[in-house]
Coordinates of C-alpha atoms in Angstrom, one line a residue:
X1 CA -20.9 -15.9 11.2
X2 CA -18.7 -18.9 11.4
X3 CA -17.8 -18.8 7.8
X4 CA -17.0 -15.4 8.0
X5 CA -14.7 -15.7 10.8
X6 CA -13.0 -18.6 9.2
X7 CA -12.6 -16.4 5.9
X8 CA -11.2 -13.4 7.8
X9 CA -8.8 -15.8 9.7
X10 CA -7.6 -17.5 6.5
X11 CA -7.4 -14.1 4.7
X12 CA -5.2 -12.7 7.7
X13 CA -2.7 -15.9 7.4
X14 CA -2.4 -15.4 3.5
X15 CA -2.2 -11.6 3.9
X16 CA 0.8 -12.1 6.4
X17 CA 2.3 -14.6 3.9
X18 CA 2.1 -12.0 1.2
X19 CA 3.2 -9.3 3.3
X20 CA 6.4 -11.3 4.4
X21 CA 7.5 -12.2 0.9
X22 CA 9.5 -9.3 0.1
X23 CA 11.5 -9.9 3.4
X24 CA 12.1 -13.3 2.3
X25 CA 13.3 -12.2 -1.0
X26 CA 15.5 -9.5 0.6
X27 CA 17.3 -12.5 2.4
X28 CA 18.7 -13.9 -0.6
X29 CA 22.3 -14.6 -0.7
X30 CA 24.5 -11.5 -1.5
X31 CA 27.3 -12.8 -3.8
X32 CA 30.6 -11.2 -4.5
X33 CA 33.3 -11.9 -6.9
X34 CA 37.1 -11.0 -5.4
X35 CA 40.2 -11.4 -7.4
X36 CA 43.5 -11.6 -5.5
X37 CA 46.9 -10.6 -7.2
X38 CA 48.2 -13.9 -5.9
X39 CA 48.2 -17.3 -7.5
X40 CA 46.7 -20.2 -5.9
X41 CA 49.7 -21.5 -3.8
X42 CA 50.3 -18.0 -2.4
X43 CA 46.4 -17.3 -2.1
X44 CA 46.2 -20.4 0.1
X45 CA 48.1 -18.3 2.8
X46 CA 47.4 -14.5 2.0
X47 CA 43.7 -14.4 1.4
X48 CA 41.9 -17.7 1.2
X49 CA 41.7 -18.6 4.8
X50 CA 40.0 -15.2 5.6
X51 CA 37.5 -15.7 2.7
X52 CA 36.7 -19.2 3.9
X53 CA 36.2 -17.7 7.2
X54 CA 34.0 -15.2 6.1
X55 CA 31.7 -17.2 4.3
X56 CA 31.4 -19.7 7.3
X57 CA 30.6 -17.1 9.5
X58 CA 28.1 -15.1 7.1
X59 CA 25.8 -18.3 7.5
X60 CA 24.4 -17.9 4.1
X61 CA 23.7 -14.4 4.0
X62 CA 26.7 -13.4 1.9
X63 CA 29.1 -15.5 -0.3
X64 CA 32.5 -14.0 -1.5
X65 CA 33.7 -16.1 -4.7
X66 CA 37.7 -16.0 -4.6
X67 CA 39.5 -15.9 -8.1
X68 CA 43.2 -16.0 -8.5
X69 CA 45.6 -13.9 -10.2
X70 CA 44.7 -13.3 -13.9
X71 CA 41.8 -15.6 -13.7
X72 CA 38.8 -13.1 -14.6
X73 CA 40.9 -10.2 -15.7
X74 CA 44.6 -9.7 -16.1
X75 CA 46.2 -8.1 -12.9
X76 CA 46.8 -4.7 -14.6
X77 CA 43.2 -4.4 -15.2
X78 CA 41.8 -5.1 -11.6
X79 CA 40.9 -1.4 -10.9
X80 CA 38.6 -0.8 -14.0
X81 CA 37.1 -4.2 -13.7
X82 CA 36.3 -3.3 -9.9
X83 CA 35.2 0.3 -11.0
X84 CA 32.9 -0.9 -13.5
X85 CA 31.3 -3.5 -11.3
X86 CA 32.7 -6.6 -13.4
X87 CA 34.1 -7.9 -10.1
X88 CA 32.9 -6.7 -6.7
X89 CA 36.2 -6.7 -4.8
X90 CA 40.2 -6.8 -5.0
X91 CA 43.0 -7.8 -2.8
X92 CA 46.2 -6.1 -4.6
X93 CA 48.5 -3.4 -4.4
X94 CA 47.7 -0.1 -6.0
X95 CA 50.9 0.0 -8.3
X96 CA 50.0 -3.6 -9.6
X97 CA 46.4 -2.8 -10.4
X98 CA 47.2 0.6 -12.1
X99 CA 44.7 2.6 -10.1
X100 CA 44.5 6.2 -11.6
X101 CA 45.0 7.7 -8.3
X102 CA 47.7 10.0 -6.4
X103 CA 48.4 7.1 -4.1
X104 CA 49.1 4.5 -6.5
X105 CA 53.1 4.8 -6.7
X106 CA 53.0 4.1 -2.9
X107 CA 51.5 0.9 -3.2
X108 CA 53.5 -2.3 -3.3
X109 CA 57.0 -1.5 -2.8
X110 CA 58.0 2.1 -2.2
X111 CA 61.7 2.1 -1.8
X112 CA 62.6 2.0 1.7
X113 CA 59.5 3.4 3.0
X114 CA 59.3 0.7 5.7
X115 CA 61.8 -1.2 7.6
X116 CA 59.3 -3.7 9.1
X117 CA 55.7 -5.0 8.6
X118 CA 54.3 -3.3 11.4
X119 CA 55.3 0.0 9.8
X120 CA 52.5 -0.5 7.3
X121 CA 49.4 -0.6 9.4
X122 CA 51.0 1.7 11.9
X123 CA 51.4 4.3 9.1
X124 CA 47.7 3.7 7.9
X125 CA 46.2 3.6 11.5
X126 CA 48.1 6.1 13.3
X127 CA 49.8 8.3 10.9
X128 CA 47.0 9.5 8.5
X129 CA 47.5 7.3 5.5
X130 CA 44.2 5.4 5.8
X131 CA 42.4 8.7 5.4
X132 CA 44.4 9.9 2.4
X133 CA 43.6 6.5 0.7
X134 CA 39.9 6.6 1.5
X135 CA 39.8 10.1 0.0
X136 CA 41.6 9.3 -3.3
X137 CA 39.5 6.1 -3.8
X138 CA 36.3 7.5 -3.2
X139 CA 36.7 10.2 -5.9
X140 CA 36.9 7.3 -8.4
X141 CA 33.9 5.1 -7.0
X142 CA 36.0 2.7 -5.1
X143 CA 36.2 1.8 -1.7
X144 CA 39.3 1.3 0.1
X145 CA 38.6 -1.2 2.8
X146 CA 41.9 -2.0 4.6
X147 CA 45.6 -1.8 4.0
X148 CA 48.4 -4.4 5.4
X149 CA 51.6 -5.4 5.3
X150 CA 53.1 -8.5 3.3
X151 CA 56.8 -9.5 2.8
X152 CA 60.0 -7.5 2.3
X153 CA 61.4 -7.1 -1.2
X154 CA 64.5 -9.3 -2.1
X155 CA 66.1 -10.3 -5.3
X156 CA 65.9 -14.0 -6.3
X157 CA 68.4 -14.8 -9.2
X158 CA 70.0 -17.5 -11.3
X159 CA 73.5 -15.8 -11.0
X160 CA 74.9 -14.4 -7.4
X161 CA 74.7 -10.9 -6.8
X162 CA 77.4 -9.7 -4.6
X163 CA 77.6 -5.9 -5.8
X164 CA 75.6 -3.3 -7.3
X165 CA 77.6 -4.0 -10.7
X166 CA 76.2 -7.5 -10.7
X167 CA 72.7 -5.9 -11.2
X168 CA 73.4 -4.6 -14.3
X169 CA 71.6 -5.8 -17.3
X170 CA 69.4 -8.3 -15.2
X171 CA 66.2 -8.7 -16.6
X172 CA 63.9 -8.7 -13.4
X173 CA 60.0 -9.2 -12.7
X174 CA 59.1 -6.5 -10.3
X175 CA 56.5 -4.0 -9.6
X176 CA 56.3 -1.0 -11.7
X177 CA 57.4 1.8 -9.0
X178 CA 60.2 -0.5 -7.6
X179 CA 61.4 -1.3 -11.5
X180 CA 61.3 2.6 -11.9
X181 CA 63.7 3.0 -9.1
X182 CA 66.0 0.0 -9.7
X183 CA 66.3 0.9 -13.4
X184 CA 69.1 3.4 -12.4
X185 CA 71.1 0.8 -11.4
X186 CA 70.9 -1.3 -14.5
X187 CA 68.1 -3.6 -13.7
X188 CA 65.8 -4.3 -16.7
X189 CA 62.3 -4.4 -15.4
X190 CA 60.0 -7.0 -16.9
X191 CA 56.2 -7.1 -16.9
X192 CA 54.6 -10.6 -17.2
X193 CA 51.5 -12.6 -16.0
X194 CA 52.0 -13.9 -12.5
X195 CA 51.6 -17.6 -13.6
X196 CA 54.5 -17.3 -16.5
X197 CA 57.3 -16.2 -14.2
X198 CA 58.5 -19.6 -13.0
X199 CA 58.9 -20.6 -16.8
X200 CA 60.3 -17.2 -17.7
X201 CA 63.1 -18.0 -15.4
X202 CA 63.8 -21.4 -16.7
X203 CA 63.9 -20.1 -20.4
X204 CA 66.2 -17.4 -19.8
X205 CA 63.6 -14.7 -20.3
X206 CA 64.2 -13.4 -16.9
X207 CA 67.3 -13.5 -14.8
X208 CA 65.6 -13.0 -11.5
X209 CA 62.7 -11.8 -9.5
X210 CA 62.3 -8.9 -7.2
X211 CA 58.9 -9.5 -6.3
X212 CA 58.9 -11.0 -2.6
X213 CA 61.0 -12.5 0.2
X214 CA 62.0 -15.9 0.5
X215 CA 58.9 -17.3 2.1
X216 CA 57.2 -16.7 -1.4
X217 CA 60.1 -18.1 -3.2
X218 CA 59.6 -21.2 -1.5
X219 CA 55.8 -21.3 -1.6
X220 CA 55.1 -20.6 -5.1
X221 CA 58.0 -22.5 -6.7
X222 CA 60.5 -19.8 -7.5
X223 CA 63.0 -21.2 -5.2
X224 CA 63.1 -24.1 -7.5
X225 CA 64.2 -22.1 -10.6
X226 CA 66.7 -19.6 -9.0
X227 CA 70.0 -20.2 -7.2
X228 CA 70.6 -17.3 -5.0
X229 CA 68.7 -14.9 -2.5
X230 CA 70.0 -11.4 -1.8
X231 CA 69.6 -10.6 1.8
X232 CA 69.7 -6.7 1.0
X233 CA 66.1 -5.6 0.5
X234 CA 64.7 -2.1 -1.1
X235 CA 61.7 -2.2 1.2
X236 CA 60.7 -3.9 4.6
X237 CA 57.0 -4.5 3.6
X238 CA 55.1 -4.8 0.8
X239 CA 51.9 -2.4 1.0
X240 CA 48.6 -4.0 -0.1
X241 CA 45.0 -3.5 0.4
X242 CA 41.4 -4.9 0.1
X243 CA 39.2 -2.9 -2.2
X244 CA 35.5 -3.0 -3.3
X245 CA 33.2 -1.4 -5.7
X246 CA 31.6 1.6 -3.8
X247 CA 27.8 0.9 -4.7
X248 CA 28.2 -2.7 -3.8
X249 CA 29.9 -2.0 -0.6
X250 CA 27.3 0.5 0.4
X251 CA 24.8 -1.8 -0.4
X252 CA 25.6 -4.1 2.6
X253 CA 24.0 -4.4 5.7
X254 CA 26.0 -2.8 8.8
X255 CA 26.8 -6.3 10.3
X256 CA 28.3 -7.5 6.9
X257 CA 30.3 -4.4 6.6
X258 CA 31.6 -5.2 10.2
X259 CA 32.3 -9.1 9.4
X260 CA 34.2 -7.9 6.3
X261 CA 36.4 -5.7 8.5
X262 CA 37.2 -8.2 11.1
X263 CA 37.9 -10.7 8.2
X264 CA 40.5 -8.5 6.7
X265 CA 42.2 -7.7 10.3
X266 CA 42.3 -11.4 10.7
X267 CA 44.1 -11.7 7.3
X268 CA 46.5 -8.9 8.0
X269 CA 47.3 -10.7 11.6
X270 CA 48.0 -14.0 9.7
X271 CA 50.3 -12.5 7.4
X272 CA 52.4 -10.8 10.0
X273 CA 53.5 -14.1 11.7
X274 CA 53.4 -16.2 8.7
X275 CA 56.0 -14.0 6.8
X276 CA 57.8 -13.0 9.9
X277 CA 58.5 -16.7 10.9
X278 CA 59.0 -17.8 7.3
X279 CA 61.6 -15.3 6.3
X280 CA 63.8 -16.3 9.3
X281 CA 63.2 -19.9 9.0
X282 CA 64.0 -20.4 5.4
X283 CA 67.0 -18.1 5.3
X284 CA 68.4 -20.3 8.4
X285 CA 67.3 -23.6 7.4
X286 CA 66.0 -23.6 3.8
X287 CA 68.2 -25.6 1.1
X288 CA 67.1 -24.5 -2.2
X289 CA 68.9 -21.0 -2.3
X290 CA 72.2 -19.7 -1.3
X291 CA 72.3 -16.3 0.4
X292 CA 74.4 -13.7 -1.1
X293 CA 74.6 -9.9 0.3
X294 CA 75.9 -6.7 -1.1
X295 CA 78.2 -4.8 1.5
X296 CA 76.5 -2.1 3.7
X297 CA 78.7 0.5 2.5
X298 CA 77.7 0.0 -1.2
X299 CA 74.4 -0.8 -0.4
X300 CA 74.2 2.7 1.2
X301 CA 74.2 4.2 -2.4
X302 CA 70.8 2.7 -3.1
X303 CA 69.6 3.9 0.2
X304 CA 70.6 7.4 -0.7
X305 CA 69.2 7.3 -4.2
X306 CA 65.7 6.2 -2.7
X307 CA 65.8 9.7 -0.7
X308 CA 66.2 11.4 -4.0
X309 CA 63.6 9.4 -5.6
X310 CA 61.3 10.4 -2.6
X311 CA 61.7 14.0 -3.4
X312 CA 61.2 13.4 -7.2
X313 CA 57.7 11.8 -6.2
X314 CA 56.9 14.7 -3.7
X315 CA 57.4 17.1 -6.6
X316 CA 54.7 15.4 -8.8
X317 CA 51.6 16.6 -6.8
X318 CA 50.5 17.9 -3.5
X319 CA 48.9 14.8 -2.2
X320 CA 52.1 12.9 -3.1
X321 CA 54.1 15.6 -1.1
X322 CA 52.0 15.0 1.8
X323 CA 52.5 11.5 1.7
X324 CA 56.2 11.6 1.3
X325 CA 56.3 14.2 4.3
X326 CA 54.4 11.5 6.4
X327 CA 56.9 9.0 5.6
X328 CA 59.8 11.2 6.3
X329 CA 58.3 12.3 9.8
X330 CA 57.3 8.7 10.5
X331 CA 60.7 7.2 9.8
X332 CA 62.6 10.0 11.6
X333 CA 60.5 9.3 14.6
X334 CA 61.4 5.6 14.6
X335 CA 65.1 6.4 14.4
X336 CA 64.8 8.7 17.2
X337 CA 62.7 6.2 19.2
X338 CA 65.8 3.7 18.6
X339 CA 65.6 0.1 19.7
X340 CA 63.7 -2.0 19.0
X341 CA 62.0 0.5 16.4
X342 CA 65.3 1.1 14.5
X343 CA 68.8 -0.3 14.5
X344 CA 70.8 2.5 13.1

C-alpha cells in the first residue's frame, strides 16, 4: 500500500509536469523584426528609445528587433515585405513604402494638409482619419497601428532659394507625392536610397533635399553638405505610422497589444517636443546653414496650387474625396477658431 501511494504521488507530480510543459512552451519569447524608414542617427530619436523601452517592459515575453533604413529591404519594398511576413512591423509613411491603398498619397507630406504637428494626431483621433486608415489597411492584410507627426517639410540646398524661379531645375530628394506637387514649379524629384543622400549632394547628383525640417538636417549630417535652409514649408508636419503584419499582430496577447500602443504613444510624444524645440533652436542658434525666405506674396502661388492639387487627388476616388473633404473641413475649423490654432 505504501509503495502504491508513493507511486501515485510520484506519478501525480510527473503528470503535472507533463501537463505544464505546453504552458512553458507557450511562454517562449515572441520575436518581431521591425524596419524603420530612418537611418541610424535619426532612428536614435524617432523610434529606438520607444523600442528599447518596449523590450525592457515586456520582460522577456516579447522582443522587437529594430532595423534601419534599407537594412533588410529597400524602403520602397517595406509594405510588400510586411504583407508577406518577411518582416513583422514597419515605421514609415504610406507614400515612401508604396502601400497599395487609397490613403497612400496622404502619407508623408501631403501639401499644406497640416500647419502644426498637433494637427496630425487630431485628424486621426478626432476627425476620422484613423478609422479610414484602419479600414484601408485591413483590406490588404496589414494592421495600421498608430499615426503620428514628425517635422515640417523644408528645402535644404547648396544654392540660395529666394524666389520660385530659383527652384527651377533643382534636383531634389523628396517624397513621391511632394515631388509630384513640386514638379510644377520646376523641381526635379530624385529617388535615392536614404544613406546615399549626403554623398549625392556632395557629388552634385542632388542640388538639395526637401525631406525634413532643420532638426533632421543637423541630426543626420545634411547640414554639413548644404548651405541654405528655406523657411517656407509645404507642410507643417510629416504624417507617419507604425504598421504590422495582420496575422502576427492578431497572435499577440492583449496585454502586449496594449503595451505596443503605449509605446507608440510615447514615441509620438517624444517627437512632438524633440522636433518642435529643435526647429526653433537650430533656426536661431544653428551655425551651419543660412536662412532664406521666399516672400509671402510669391509663396501664396504655392499655397493656391495646393488647393488645385487637393481637388485633383479628390477626383481620383471616393475614399480620397472623403479624406480631402475632412482636410478642408478641419482646416476651415482651425481658421475659424483663430489664435493659437491659426494665424491668418
